[in-house]
Amino acid sequence: MADVIVTSGLRKSFGPTIALDGLDLTVREGEIHGFLGPNGAGKSTTIRILLGLLRADGGTATLLGGDPWRDATELHRRVAYVPGDVVLWPNLTGGEVIDLLARLRGGIDETRRADLLEAFELDPTKKGRSYSKGNRQKVALVAALASDAPLLVLDEPTAGLDPLMENIFQRELARVRDQGRTVLLSSHMLSEVEKACDRVSIVRTGVIVDSGSLDELRHLTRTTVRATVSRPLAVTELASWPGVHDPRATDGEVHFAVDAAEIGPAIARLDGAGITGLTVQPPTLEELFLERYHDEAHEAPVPSEA
Amino acid sequence: MSASTAVHSGPLVRSELTGTLALLRLAWRRDRILIPASALGLTVLSVGSAKATLDLYPTASAVEAGVAELFSNPAVTALYGPVAAMTPDALAVIKTVMLGAVGLGILAYAVVRRHTRTEEEEGRFELLGSGSVGRWAPLTAAILLSTLTVVGISLLSTIGLAGIGMDPVGSLALGVAWMVSGLFMVGVTAVAAQLTTTARGCAGISFGVLAAAYILRAMGDAATTDAGRALSWVSPLGWSIKVSAYGANRSWLLLPAAALAAALVAVAFALLERRDLGAGLLAGRPGTPRAGRLLGSPAGLSWRLNRPSVIGWTVLAVVLAGVLGNLVSSISALTTNPAVARMLQSLGGSAGTLEDIFFSTELRFAAAAATAAGISAALRMAAEERATHAEVLLAGPTSRRRFYVSHATAALLLPLWVMVLVGAVAGLVGHRLDASAPGVGALVAASLATLPAVWLIIALTLLLFGLAGRWAPFGWGLLAVAFLLGEFGALMNLPQWLIDVSPYVHVSQLPGGSFAATPSLVMTFLALLAALAGALAFRRRDVG
C-alpha cells in the first residue's frame, strides 16, 4: 500500500457555504505532505472528514486503506492528531492530558515523553487554563510525537510556537520521517512547509489547485534573476526577451523574473551585456503560492450565480 | 500627593466605566431571547395561576372552606412559605411568590454569570478589554442588565395581577417579593464571579448560596418556636415571604434588600480591583505532572470532569434531606387535627399518614433537583463537543459510542445517587425524631420510584444532544415544563391530557400509596429508547 490518504471528488457544504468542491488529495506512505492554503480554503474540513468527525456529502476518502467514517475507531489507533486550535480541559494538567491521550491509544513511550517535554520546555504540572496558546499546542504535539502512530495529522501545528520551538518541531518532524512515518501537515506558513515537506498540495476554495514535489512545482514557475552588467540594459530591451517578466534596471543593475523554460536563453543574453555579478534564485514557496492565488483570482473569477 | 489623587480620581472612574453602554447593548443583543422568554414565562405563571385560582375560589368563605388549611400545613409551608392571609388574592399567589423568587434569582444569576465569568473564562473579554473598554465596564453592564431584568419582570407581574382585578398594593408587594430575591442573586453572582476562575465554580458558589437561603427560609417557615421562625429573617428568600403580598404588604423590605445587593456589588468591585484579568481570588495551584490511574479511558475522564459536581450535589442532597427529615417533627404536631389529615389524603389521592404525604410531596421536588443534576451532567457532553475536546478524543481510538456512553452513564447515575442519598438521610433523621415517620427503607424505595420520570427527561436531553449539540440545552426547558405542569397544571385548570404529558405526574405516590408498576415500566422503557436513539443519532451526525 503506497498511498496513505486518497480522496477523490470530496464534497462538503455547511448550509449554503461550499467548503469542499471536489477535492482530490493523495498522500504517499513515508512522506511529509504539505497541505497548503489560505484561511478558509477547506484544510480543516478535509482533515475532519479524514478523521471521521464530519461526513462527506460526496466523493470518496480512504485513510490507511479504510473508510474514515465507517472504520473511524479502528483507524484512529494508527493516527495521531494535533488540532489547529488546541483547547485543553481547564482543570486537567498538561501531563494528565498527554497521558490520557496516550492511554486511549494504548500506551506511551516513557523516554520519548520525557525527551519531548524537555525539548519543548513544557511544564506538565500547569492546568489547561493557565497555558498560553503555544504551550497548549506543545501539549498536543508532545502527545502526538510521543505516540508510535504510523500517520500524523497536524493541522497548523506551529501557529502559536516561537521560532526556537519551530526549529525543535522541524527537528522532531525529521525524526518522524526517519522512522518512516507519514505526516499530513496543514499550514498557511510557507517557510514551514518548504523546510519540512517532500510534497505539497495547494488548496483553494475547496479544490486542490496544484500538487507535487517542490521541484515539480518550481518548474511551473519563474526564477528570480539579479545581475550587475558592464553594459547597461534598458528596461524596454529586457521586456522584449521571451519569458521575462517585471524587468527593472538601475545603472548597471538588472532584476527580473523569468519562466523556467527560458532561463538558459535569458542568461545567455545577459552574458552578451557582460555579467560582473549574478544571483539566480529559485522561487520560494511564497512566490509560488502568491502566484497561484494571484492567477486564480484574476484569470478564474468566481462564476456569478445564475 | 493628595492633590494629584484628586485630579486623577474623576477621569479615572470615568475611564474605568468606558464602554459600559456598548457592552450593555451587546449583552442585551445576546440575551434577546432568554430575557423576554423568561419574562413571558414568569408572568404567565403568576397571572395565569392566580386567575385560575380566583375562578375556583372567588370569595373569602370559599377559601376558608376550600384549601386554606391545606396550604397552611407545614409540608407546603416549608416549600412555599406560609399563606399571607386567608383571602382569595393571597391564596392565588401562594405558590407563585416562592417559585417566582427562586426562578428570578436563577435568571439574575444566569445573566450576571454569562456576561462576566463565562466571557472571561472563554477569553472573549481579552478581545474586548484590549479595545476602549474600562476595567469595570463588563461587570457594570452585567449588573445593569440583570437589575433591569429583575425589576422589569417583577413589575410586569405586578401590572398583570392588578390587571386581572387583584389588589394593586398587594400586586406591588408581590413584585417586591420577587425583586428582593432577584437583586440578592445579582449581588451574590457578581461576587462569586470574582472569587473563582471558572464559570462552573461561579455556578457552584451562587447555587450554594441560593440553596442555603432556601433551606434557612424553609426551616424558619416550618418552625414551631419563635427562635426557629427567626431563621427566615436571616435568609433573603425569607424576606420575599415576609413581604407578605396581599397580606401585610411590607413593600418597604425592598430597601434593606437593595442595600444588601448594593453592598454585595461593592464587594464585587473591590475584589475586581484586586485581581488580574482571567484570574480569581481563589488562585489555581500547580497540578500533578502525571495522570492518575483512573484517567485513561473515556469513562475515567467523564468521572474526572464530573467529580466536582458530584461532590456538590452530594453535599446539597445530604443537607436538604437532613432538613426535610428534621421538618417531620413539626408535621407530627398536626396529626392531632383529623380534619386536616382527611383533607390532605383526599387531595393527595393517596393513603398514608401525614408524614407519608409530607415526604411524597418533598420527594417530588427532590426528583426535580435530581433531574437538574442529570441534565447538567448530560450537557457536559455538549460542552465537551463545543470546546472541541470531543474532537481530540474522537480523533483518537475512542468510538463515538464509548464517548456517548461515558457521559450518558454519568448523567443517569448521578440522579440515582442523589435520590438514594436523599431517601436515606431523610429517613435516618426523620425516623429518629418521630418513630411514626417512614424509615430509611421506605424512603429509599420511594426515592427510587421517582427515577423513571427523572431518567425520561434526562434521556430526552441526551436524545437532543444526539440530534445536534446545540439543541441539548433545551433539556432545561423540558424540565421546566414537566415540573410546572405537575405543580401548576391542576391549579391553572389545564386539561388533564396536557398535565399527563409531564412524567412527574406519573410518579408513584410513595411513601404511603402503592407502587404504580405500569407507568414506571413504560417511562423506564421510553427513557432507554430515547437514550439509545440519542446514541444512534450521534453516530450519524457531524461533530464540532
Coordinates of N, CA and C in Angstrom, one line a residue, chain A residues 12-14 48 51-56 69 72-74 76-77 79-81 83-97 99-101 103-106 108 110 113 124-127 129, chain B residues 121 197-198 278 284-298 300-301 304-305 308 380 384 387-402 538-544:
Chain A
K12 N -18.2 18.8 0.5 CA -18.9 19.0 1.8 C -19.4 20.5 1.8
S13 N -20.7 20.6 2.1 CA -21.2 22.0 2.3 C -21.8 22.1 3.7
F14 N -21.7 23.3 4.3 CA -22.4 23.7 5.5 C -23.5 24.6 5.1
R48 N -11.0 17.0 9.0 CA -12.0 16.5 9.9 C -12.8 15.4 9.2
L51 N -10.8 12.3 9.5 CA -10.8 11.8 10.9 C -12.1 11.2 11.3
G52 N -13.1 11.3 10.3 CA -14.4 10.7 10.6 C -15.2 11.6 11.5
L53 N -14.8 12.9 11.7 CA -15.6 13.8 12.6 C -16.8 14.4 11.7
L54 N -16.5 14.6 10.5 CA -17.5 15.1 9.6 C -17.8 14.0 8.5
R55 N -19.0 14.0 8.0 CA -19.4 13.0 7.0 C -19.4 13.8 5.7
A56 N -18.7 13.2 4.6 CA -18.6 13.9 3.4 C -20.0 13.9 2.7
W69 N -15.0 7.2 7.8 CA -16.3 7.4 8.6 C -16.6 6.0 9.3
A72 N -13.7 4.5 11.7 CA -13.0 5.5 12.4 C -12.2 5.0 13.6
T73 N -12.9 4.3 14.5 CA -12.2 3.9 15.7 C -11.0 3.0 15.5
E74 N -11.1 2.0 14.5 CA -10.0 1.1 14.2 C -8.9 1.9 13.7
H76 N -8.2 5.1 14.0 CA -7.6 6.1 14.8 C -6.5 5.5 15.8
R77 N -6.4 4.2 15.9 CA -5.3 3.6 16.7 C -4.0 3.9 16.0
V79 N -3.5 6.7 14.0 CA -3.4 8.1 13.7 C -3.1 8.9 14.9
A80 N -2.2 9.9 14.9 CA -2.1 10.9 15.9 C -2.5 12.2 15.3
Y81 N -3.2 13.0 16.1 CA -3.8 14.2 15.5 C -3.5 15.4 16.4
P83 N -4.9 19.2 16.6 CA -5.9 20.1 16.0 C -5.3 21.5 15.9
G84 N -5.9 22.3 15.0 CA -5.4 23.6 14.7 C -5.5 24.6 15.9
D85 N -6.6 24.4 16.6 CA -6.8 25.2 17.8 C -7.0 24.3 19.0
V86 N -5.8 24.1 19.7 CA -5.8 23.2 20.8 C -6.5 23.8 22.0
V87 N -7.6 23.2 22.4 CA -8.3 23.6 23.7 C -8.2 22.5 24.7
L88 N -7.6 22.8 25.8 CA -7.4 21.8 26.8 C -8.5 21.8 27.9
W89 N -8.7 20.7 28.6 CA -9.6 20.8 29.7 C -9.0 21.7 30.7
P90 N -9.8 22.7 31.2 CA -9.3 23.7 32.0 C -8.7 23.2 33.3
N91 N -9.3 22.1 33.8 CA -8.8 21.6 35.2 C -7.9 20.4 35.1
L92 N -7.5 20.0 33.9 CA -6.5 18.9 33.8 C -5.1 19.5 33.5
T93 N -4.1 18.9 34.1 CA -2.8 19.5 33.8 C -2.3 18.9 32.4
G94 N -1.3 19.6 31.8 CA -0.7 19.2 30.6 C -0.3 17.7 30.6
G95 N 0.4 17.4 31.7 CA 0.9 16.0 31.9 C -0.3 15.0 31.8
E96 N -1.4 15.4 32.5 CA -2.5 14.5 32.5 C -3.1 14.3 31.1
V97 N -3.2 15.4 30.4 CA -3.8 15.3 29.0 C -2.9 14.4 28.2
D99 N -0.9 12.0 29.1 CA -1.1 10.6 29.5 C -2.5 10.0 29.0
L100 N -3.5 10.9 29.2 CA -4.9 10.4 28.8 C -4.9 10.1 27.3
L101 N -4.4 11.0 26.5 CA -4.5 10.7 25.0 C -3.6 9.5 24.7
R103 N -2.9 6.9 26.7 CA -3.6 5.7 27.2 C -4.7 5.3 26.3
L104 N -5.5 6.3 25.8 CA -6.6 6.0 24.9 C -6.1 5.2 23.7
R105 N -4.9 5.6 23.2 CA -4.3 4.9 22.1 C -3.6 3.6 22.4
G106 N -3.4 3.4 23.7 CA -2.8 2.1 24.1 C -1.5 2.2 24.7
I108 N 2.3 4.7 26.0 CA 3.2 5.8 25.7 C 4.7 5.3 25.9
E110 N 7.8 6.1 27.4 CA 8.2 6.9 28.5 C 9.4 7.8 28.2
R113 N 8.5 10.5 25.8 CA 7.6 11.5 26.5 C 8.5 12.5 27.3
P124 N 4.7 20.2 32.7 CA 3.5 19.4 32.7 C 2.6 19.5 33.9
T125 N 2.9 20.4 34.9 CA 2.1 20.5 36.1 C 1.1 21.6 36.0
K126 N 1.2 22.4 34.9 CA 0.2 23.5 34.8 C -1.1 23.0 34.3
K127 N -2.2 23.7 34.8 CA -3.5 23.3 34.4 C -3.8 23.9 33.0
R129 N -6.1 25.7 31.7 CA -6.5 27.0 31.6 C -5.3 28.0 31.7
Chain B
E121 N -13.6 33.6 31.1 CA -13.0 32.2 31.0 C -12.8 31.8 29.5
T197 N -12.2 31.0 39.2 CA -11.7 31.3 37.8 C -12.5 30.6 36.8
T198 N -13.5 29.8 37.2 CA -14.3 29.1 36.2 C -15.8 29.4 36.3
G278 N -8.9 37.3 34.1 CA -8.8 35.9 33.9 C -8.5 35.2 35.2
G284 N -5.4 29.3 41.3 CA -5.2 27.9 40.9 C -3.8 27.4 41.4
R285 N -3.7 26.1 41.8 CA -2.5 25.6 42.2 C -1.9 24.7 41.1
P286 N -0.5 24.5 41.1 CA 0.0 23.6 40.1 C -0.5 22.2 40.4
G287 N -0.7 21.4 39.3 CA -1.3 20.1 39.5 C -0.2 19.0 39.3
T288 N -0.7 17.8 39.1 CA 0.2 16.6 39.0 C 0.8 16.5 37.6
P289 N 2.0 16.2 37.5 CA 2.6 16.0 36.2 C 2.2 14.8 35.4
R290 N 1.7 13.8 36.2 CA 1.3 12.5 35.5 C -0.2 12.3 35.8
A291 N -0.9 11.6 34.9 CA -2.3 11.3 35.1 C -2.4 10.1 36.2
G292 N -3.5 10.2 36.9 CA -3.7 9.1 37.9 C -4.2 7.9 37.2
R293 N -4.3 6.8 38.0 CA -4.6 5.5 37.4 C -6.0 5.5 36.6
L294 N -6.9 6.3 37.2 CA -8.3 6.2 36.6 C -8.4 7.0 35.3
L295 N -7.5 8.0 35.1 CA -7.6 8.8 34.0 C -7.0 8.2 32.7
G296 N -7.6 7.2 32.1 CA -7.0 6.5 31.0 C -8.1 6.0 30.1
S297 N -9.3 6.4 30.3 CA -10.4 5.9 29.4 C -11.5 7.0 29.4
P298 N -12.4 7.0 28.4 CA -13.4 8.0 28.3 C -14.2 8.0 29.6
G300 N -13.1 7.2 32.6 CA -12.3 7.8 33.6 C -12.3 9.3 33.5
L301 N -12.2 9.8 32.2 CA -12.3 11.3 32.0 C -13.6 11.8 32.4
R304 N -13.6 12.2 36.1 CA -12.8 13.3 36.5 C -13.5 14.6 36.3
L305 N -14.1 14.8 35.1 CA -14.8 16.0 34.8 C -16.0 16.3 35.6
P308 N -16.3 17.3 40.6 CA -16.7 18.4 41.4 C -18.2 18.6 41.5
R380 N -22.7 18.4 29.9 CA -21.3 18.4 29.9 C -20.8 17.8 28.6
E384 N -18.3 19.5 26.0 CA -17.1 18.9 25.5 C -17.0 19.0 24.0
A387 N -16.3 22.8 23.1 CA -15.0 23.2 23.4 C -13.9 22.4 22.5
T388 N -14.4 21.6 21.6 CA -13.5 20.8 20.7 C -12.8 19.7 21.5
H389 N -13.1 19.5 22.7 CA -12.5 18.3 23.4 C -12.9 17.0 22.8
A390 N -14.2 17.0 22.4 CA -14.7 15.7 21.8 C -13.9 15.4 20.6
E391 N -13.5 16.5 19.8 CA -12.8 16.3 18.6 C -11.4 15.5 18.9
V392 N -10.8 16.0 19.9 CA -9.5 15.4 20.3 C -9.6 13.9 20.6
L393 N -10.7 13.6 21.4 CA -10.9 12.2 21.8 C -11.3 11.4 20.6
L394 N -12.3 11.9 19.8 CA -12.8 11.1 18.7 C -11.8 10.9 17.6
A395 N -10.8 11.8 17.5 CA -9.8 11.7 16.5 C -8.8 10.6 16.9
G396 N -8.9 10.2 18.2 CA -8.1 9.0 18.7 C -9.0 7.8 18.6
P397 N -8.5 6.7 19.2 CA -9.3 5.5 19.0 C -10.5 5.3 20.0
T398 N -11.1 6.5 20.3 CA -12.3 6.4 21.1 C -13.5 6.5 20.1
S399 N -14.4 5.5 20.2 CA -15.5 5.5 19.3 C -16.6 6.5 19.8
R400 N -17.4 6.9 18.9 CA -18.5 7.8 19.3 C -19.4 7.1 20.4
R401 N -19.6 5.8 20.2 CA -20.4 5.1 21.2 C -19.8 5.2 22.6
R402 N -18.5 5.0 22.7 CA -17.9 5.0 24.0 C -18.0 6.4 24.6
F538 N -26.2 10.3 17.3 CA -24.9 10.9 17.5 C -23.9 10.3 16.5
R539 N -24.1 9.0 16.3 CA -23.1 8.3 15.4 C -23.3 8.7 13.9
R540 N -24.4 9.3 13.6 CA -24.7 9.7 12.2 C -24.3 11.1 11.9
R541 N -24.2 12.0 12.9 CA -24.0 13.4 12.6 C -22.6 13.9 12.6
D542 N -22.4 15.1 12.1 CA -21.1 15.7 12.2 C -20.8 16.1 13.6
V543 N -19.5 16.1 13.9 CA -19.1 16.5 15.2 C -18.4 17.9 15.1
G544 N -18.7 18.8 16.1 CA -18.0 20.0 16.1 C -18.8 21.2 15.6

